Amino acid sequence: MPRLAAVLPRLAALVVALFLALTLPAVAQDPQAPDYNAWNKLADQAEQILQSDQANDKRLQTIRDSVVEWRERLKQAQGINATRIATLKDQINALGPPPAEGQTESDDIAARRKELNEQLSTLQAPGLQAVEAYGRADGIVTQIDQTIRQRQAHALIRKTPSPLNPANWGPAMVEAANVGRQIYAEARSRWDDIGGLSGFTDRLPLVGGFLLVALILLTRGRHWIDSLPSRLSARAGERSRAALVFGVSLGQIAIPLIGVMLAAATLIATDLFDDWGMPLLRSVPASGLSFFGGIWLARRLFPEEGTAGEAPLPMNEAQRRRSRFRATLLAMSLALHQLIARSVLPLSGFNSDNDANTVPERLGEASAGVWHFLLILFGAFCLFQLANLLRRLRPSEVSDAPDYRVRIVAFLGAMARIVALAAPLAAAVGYVTAANAALWSSVMTLGLAGLLIVLQDFIGDLYAMAKGGGAAARDALMPALIGFALVLASLPLFALIWGARVSDLAEAWTRTQQGFSLGGVTLSPMAILTFVLVFAVGYFLTNFIQGAFRSSILPKTRLDRGGQNAVVSMIGYGGLGLAALLAITAAGINLTSLAVVAGALSVGIGFGMQQVVSNFVSGIILLVERPIAVGDWIEVGGQQGVVKKMAVRATQIQTFDRTQIIVPNSNLITQPVTNWTRGSLQGRIIVPITVGVGSDGRMVAALLRDIAEDQPTVLVNPAPAVLLRSITPTGQNYELRAMLSDINAGVSVVSEINHQILERFAAAGIVLPGIVRGSQDIYLHRAEPAAEEAPAATPAIPPEAPARPVAEDQRPTQEFEGHESGEYGPAGVNNDGRDDTDRD
């Protein structure tokens, strides 16, 4: 085993090397030049046929397929000698620009330039020939498509005999009976060919087996699968119920459809049907899918109470019951149309002139109009009844159905109602083909829209089951994005319903792949997809590198928190810029082509986006110079708080009352900014205090100094200072100044000092005069004991003196400035550590 483990990596490396050796040369080879003689012959023939306008649509489609194949070869041939051409262009550029008029260059360089240009012309000739041939092929394809579309439009608007004419009713019955007789005659004839009853006996085991399985599926199997969703709905859990019921309900289509197909296969196995009977039998699968699929869709869109979770549309039980019944009838009418219209009747709608798998002789246009009119009346009646209910839908607060869904369904119902009224009128006048196209395309459009609604709910249920959530998970972003992608993917189906051919969709995709030009830049789906993928990879790599630096590398350096955030931000901006540049290069977008567009946009940027650009540049300056950082306590524009986030456009500050302020970065550059904590957390507090005129000043200074030194965050060096600022008739005005190791705790320190002043000054008998409400003086002093009476009373604050509120936040505010009034309020804070005595 160890020996095998050692051999396996070498064997894998050998396989990879052989694969690269075999594939890389093939990739590097230039495409082979096509046979232009064969192409010119086909192109001449196609142009002659188009000019004569004699070929039918089937012949034109065959020619188109051949021309499209040639066009792909010619497109590949445009890259012949591409590698050598690029090399020659580099060699020519290396010689420098050609001399201007009237100037010369050395003979050697001129000769070499001429030789290289001749080689370049020779190598470019096959590619230019392929470009010319590609243009011719593209023109032929476009001409064929225009011819087919013109014929289709003419067939739609062509007027045929009116089905209301009684003269057409008798022939319609006769021709329909004739088709029945032909099918019967064909079966009788082939019965004799296979040997009658004895020949049929040989096929009896196969026929009997198919028929028995079909009967079981159509009776017992269908009944069992119809009852299974309701039983699972009662037993399944809340999270998995809706998704499980949906998955099981698909059997309501599959089981009966398989039974119908087996029944058709039984008839085919008898070998009794050929040209007349086989077209009808081949129509059975599509007809069965329309019928059983329509019934299933009606049950999912308009569910019975207790068989599903939330109803897709806001309807009550009575409305859902009526809608379910009418949708079932509508599915039956569509199934009848698909069973007999294409195989037996002409004028059946879009592309009806090119129907394949039809009986050898379909009914005439007058007779077909009569039968079509009956089918149209039945289908229009069912559509009108259902559309009447759908168009009345309105968003409801009691339903979880999205508003946009309800509005779209109501709009489709209103349009379908108009079609249901117009289609019988158009058919009665004689526009049978247009009536069929409008009516049945509207029915299928409603069906496809309903299917998208059901699938979106199923995706939401799956997501909720996977995430373990409820209704909130169903309404998350991911199911909505998947549902939107589903709608985009269904657009080709809507186009096919309304008459587009598969070749039209293929041609539209080819045109889309070629891209469109925007400002000289060619964009295509593959280029856009490449750009998105490369940029997404770069974005995730940038996030990974940012996370590695933030959590593993930068914490081990000496950078502070602000510097680490600045480095992480610069990595993010640089990574995103590099990812965008690589994505543009990988997508093949030539940036030089954007020079004109950038020049035109520069004017708009200069006037309309100058503030955005100013904030961006200011953000870069802040990240580089780092005058402020995350966690700093700053003041700007009259607002102060802590920096929480620095982005390239603005900075987020959280104030001390927990509000968020977004400050444009340009304000931090152009306006004065006070940074209380940048570089050092040390800061100064100033506590003003006023005592009575007769107080002992030295005792006051000593007590204030002792109170300050007792605070744990007050620095010893520089030592606290007590200054007698002034003497007034109302008292002596002092200031206590102290440096704190952490200015963030300034408010709490000032509060504690004030408490100590109240307690210790009262114990020492020092009078604290104050002005309260503009008139009343308050004195705090030790009471003089009366002779031979009770001991001294405890000093107290008079009851009329209100208590000063204490700030909730533990950080000082901008009110911390010294003042000369006798009121002792908040203390001033300064973090420069200097004495202000010289400023007075």
XYZ file of N, CA and C in Angstrom, residues 703-808:
318
model
N -6.656 71.321 51.146
C -7.718 70.328 51.003
C -7.958 69.967 49.540
N -7.994 70.958 48.651
C -8.202 70.663 47.230
C -7.076 69.809 46.677
N -5.845 70.098 47.122
C -4.713 69.303 46.624
C -4.805 67.872 47.124
N -5.183 67.707 48.393
C -5.324 66.351 48.932
C -6.445 65.587 48.215
N -7.545 66.275 47.954
C -8.654 65.613 47.250
C -8.217 65.149 45.872
N -7.460 65.976 45.152
C -7.014 65.604 43.811
C -6.032 64.439 43.870
N -5.109 64.471 44.829
C -4.099 63.413 44.902
C -4.699 62.081 45.310
N -5.883 62.118 45.945
C -6.529 60.860 46.328
C -7.171 60.142 45.142
N -7.328 60.830 44.015
C -7.945 60.195 42.840
C -6.918 59.301 42.142
N -7.256 58.041 41.840
C -6.261 57.109 41.276
C -5.780 57.477 39.883
N -6.577 58.181 39.102
C -6.165 58.491 37.729
C -5.471 59.839 37.602
N -5.336 60.591 38.719
C -4.631 61.878 38.679
C -3.135 61.614 38.725
N -2.405 62.219 37.775
C -0.962 62.002 37.682
C -0.236 62.765 38.780
N 0.855 62.161 39.262
C 1.709 62.820 40.245
C 2.616 63.848 39.581
N 3.009 63.565 38.355
C 3.868 64.475 37.601
C 3.241 64.726 36.230
N 2.753 65.949 35.976
C 2.776 67.123 36.859
C 1.768 66.987 37.988
N 2.127 67.556 39.108
C 1.275 67.467 40.295
C 0.061 68.368 40.134
N -1.035 68.042 40.811
C -2.206 68.918 40.767
C -1.870 70.314 41.293
N -2.534 71.286 40.720
C -2.283 72.683 41.097
C -3.581 73.323 41.528
N -3.476 74.168 42.594
C -4.625 74.925 43.084
C -4.297 76.399 42.940
N -5.129 77.129 42.214
C -4.880 78.535 41.922
C -6.007 79.377 42.498
N -5.616 80.455 43.185
C -6.588 81.440 43.629
C -6.725 82.458 42.495
N -7.811 82.361 41.740
C -7.956 83.174 40.536
C -8.418 84.593 40.826
N -9.288 84.770 41.830
C -9.776 86.120 42.116
C -10.464 86.135 43.464
N -10.597 87.381 44.007
C -11.327 87.595 45.257
C -12.406 88.631 44.955
N -13.642 88.286 45.203
C -14.774 89.148 44.924
C -15.591 89.319 46.192
N -16.525 90.259 46.188
C -17.353 90.418 47.397
C -18.141 89.172 47.760
N -18.355 88.284 46.800
C -19.141 87.073 47.084
C -18.284 85.916 47.558
N -16.957 85.978 47.396
C -16.133 84.879 47.855
C -14.796 84.807 47.159
N -14.012 83.785 47.515
C -12.712 83.515 46.914
C -12.888 82.453 45.810
N -12.378 82.745 44.606
C -12.547 81.867 43.448
C -11.259 81.092 43.202
N -11.339 79.756 43.332
C -10.192 78.874 43.140
C -10.430 77.999 41.898
N -9.317 77.462 41.406
C -9.357 76.440 40.349
C -8.439 75.298 40.741
N -8.976 74.098 40.681
C -8.186 72.887 40.873
C -7.887 72.307 39.500
N -6.613 72.211 39.182
C -6.191 71.692 37.880
C -5.373 70.432 38.105
N -5.745 69.394 37.350
C -5.053 68.115 37.516
C -4.988 67.401 36.172
N -3.922 66.660 35.977
C -3.734 65.848 34.772
C -4.169 64.414 35.054
N -4.975 63.864 34.125
C -5.464 62.494 34.250
C -4.713 61.587 33.293
N -4.527 60.337 33.719
C -3.885 59.362 32.824
C -4.805 58.933 31.695
N -6.122 59.009 31.901
C -7.111 58.660 30.878
C -8.225 59.694 30.936
N -8.208 60.607 29.980
C -9.185 61.684 29.977
C -10.592 61.179 29.723
N -10.733 59.940 29.235
C -12.066 59.398 28.996
C -12.880 59.298 30.286
N -12.195 59.210 31.432
C -12.891 59.139 32.713
C -12.988 60.503 33.374
N -12.864 61.582 32.606
C -12.841 62.918 33.181
C -14.103 63.275 33.928
N -15.255 62.953 33.412
C -16.514 63.313 34.052
C -16.652 62.629 35.410
N -16.319 61.337 35.465
C -16.448 60.621 36.733
C -15.461 61.153 37.768
N -14.242 61.536 37.338
C -13.267 62.096 38.268
C -13.749 63.442 38.805
N -14.251 64.296 37.925
C -14.770 65.591 38.363
C -15.935 65.400 39.331
N -16.805 64.450 39.039
C -17.933 64.194 39.927
C -17.464 63.756 41.306
N -16.476 62.868 41.336
C -15.964 62.395 42.633
C -15.277 63.522 43.396
N -14.544 64.372 42.705
C -13.901 65.521 43.366
C -14.946 66.441 43.967
N -16.024 66.707 43.231
C -17.079 67.553 43.764
C -17.723 66.940 45.009
N -17.924 65.633 44.997
C -18.448 64.973 46.194
C -17.497 65.135 47.377
N -16.204 64.952 47.122
C -15.217 65.105 48.190
C -15.190 66.528 48.717
N -15.342 67.507 47.805
C -15.361 68.914 48.239
C -16.530 69.159 49.182
N -17.708 68.651 48.823
C -18.876 68.835 49.685
C -18.644 68.224 51.070
N -18.094 67.017 51.097
C -17.931 66.320 52.371
C -16.824 66.941 53.221
N -15.642 67.149 52.657
C -14.479 67.565 53.448
C -14.518 69.048 53.788
N -15.071 69.864 52.894
C -15.182 71.276 53.225
C -16.209 71.477 54.341
N -17.288 70.693 54.312
C -18.288 70.799 55.371
C -17.699 70.369 56.710
N -16.888 69.299 56.684
C -16.254 68.842 57.922
C -15.260 69.860 58.456
N -14.602 70.593 57.562
C -13.604 71.591 57.973
C -14.235 72.933 58.279
N -15.511 73.102 58.093
C -16.191 74.350 58.389
C -15.971 75.434 57.365
N -15.622 75.062 56.137
C -15.384 76.035 55.077
C -16.707 76.336 54.390
N -16.997 77.634 54.248
C -18.261 78.076 53.678
C -18.184 77.995 52.159
N -19.237 77.412 51.559
C -19.341 77.326 50.096
C -20.538 78.137 49.642
N -20.354 79.406 49.347
C -21.490 80.187 48.859
C -21.810 79.804 47.423
N -23.061 79.855 47.068
C -23.484 79.562 45.700
C -24.689 80.366 45.325
N -24.950 80.540 44.072
C -26.099 81.287 43.590
C -27.086 80.278 43.027
N -28.262 80.222 43.604
C -29.291 79.283 43.172
C -30.514 80.083 42.758
N -30.981 79.849 41.564
C -32.148 80.530 41.026
C -31.988 82.043 41.033
N -30.752 82.499 40.952
C -30.478 83.912 40.768
C -30.549 84.749 42.016
N -30.945 84.226 43.198
C -31.109 85.113 44.350
C -30.637 84.505 45.670
N -30.809 83.235 45.864
C -30.608 82.632 47.178
C -29.192 82.132 47.341
N -28.539 82.474 48.432
C -27.201 81.983 48.757
C -27.311 80.755 49.652
N -26.416 79.821 49.422
C -26.391 78.589 50.207
C -25.061 78.509 50.918
N -25.073 78.201 52.160
C -23.857 78.126 52.963
C -23.772 76.727 53.560
N -22.645 76.120 53.374
C -22.368 74.823 53.990
C -21.275 75.046 55.027
N -21.565 74.823 56.298
C -20.562 75.092 57.342
C -20.883 74.225 58.548
N -19.897 74.195 59.428
C -20.077 73.426 60.659
C -20.886 74.279 61.634
N -21.955 73.759 62.192
C -22.799 74.514 63.133
C -22.058 74.716 64.455
N -22.131 75.924 65.011
C -21.490 76.212 66.296
C -22.348 75.639 67.422
N -21.784 74.809 68.273
C -22.577 74.203 69.344
C -22.979 75.248 70.380
N -24.215 75.164 70.858
C -24.685 76.055 71.921
C -24.089 75.645 73.262
N -23.989 76.629 74.135
C -23.376 76.351 75.437
C -24.220 75.358 76.205
N -23.511 74.277 76.673
C -24.116 73.269 77.513
C -25.357 72.640 76.872
N -25.312 72.468 75.535
C -26.428 71.813 74.850
C -25.934 70.589 74.100
N -26.757 70.145 73.207
C -26.426 68.923 72.450
C -25.169 69.119 71.640
N -24.542 68.008 71.231
C -23.328 68.125 70.411
C -23.614 68.831 69.093
N -22.544 69.105 68.409
C -22.669 69.843 67.139
C -23.514 69.071 66.143
N -24.365 69.818 65.450
C -25.222 69.182 64.419
C -24.426 68.883 63.175
N -24.845 67.842 62.504
C -24.179 67.469 61.240
C -24.544 68.457 60.154
N -23.571 69.010 59.467
C -23.895 69.973 58.404
C -24.693 69.293 57.300
N -25.604 70.022 56.743
C -26.467 69.451 55.689
C -26.813 70.529 54.695
N -27.253 70.107 53.544
C -27.693 71.030 52.502
C -29.124 71.433 52.802
N -29.431 72.721 52.759
C -30.808 73.128 53.006
C -31.736 72.434 52.040
N -32.929 72.118 52.482
C -33.854 71.344 51.625
C -34.253 72.085 50.379
N -34.151 73.439 50.373
C -34.583 74.143 49.184
C -33.524 74.119 48.084
N -32.335 73.620 48.389
C -31.272 73.580 47.368
C -31.426 72.334 46.535
N -31.725 72.456 45.263
C -31.888 71.258 44.408
C -30.563 70.566 44.161
N -30.601 69.243 44.044
C -29.382 68.468 43.748
C -29.004 68.637 42.296
N -27.723 68.817 42.057
C -27.257 68.990 40.682
C -27.218 67.641 39.983
N -27.821 67.519 38.797
C -27.815 66.216 38.103
C -26.423 65.831 37.657
N -26.176 64.554 37.636
C -24.889 64.014 37.182
C -25.070 63.439 35.797
N -24.145 63.741 34.903
C -24.239 63.256 33.516
C -24.186 61.752 33.488
N -24.994 61.154 32.552
C -25.007 59.700 32.439
C -23.714 59.188 31.833
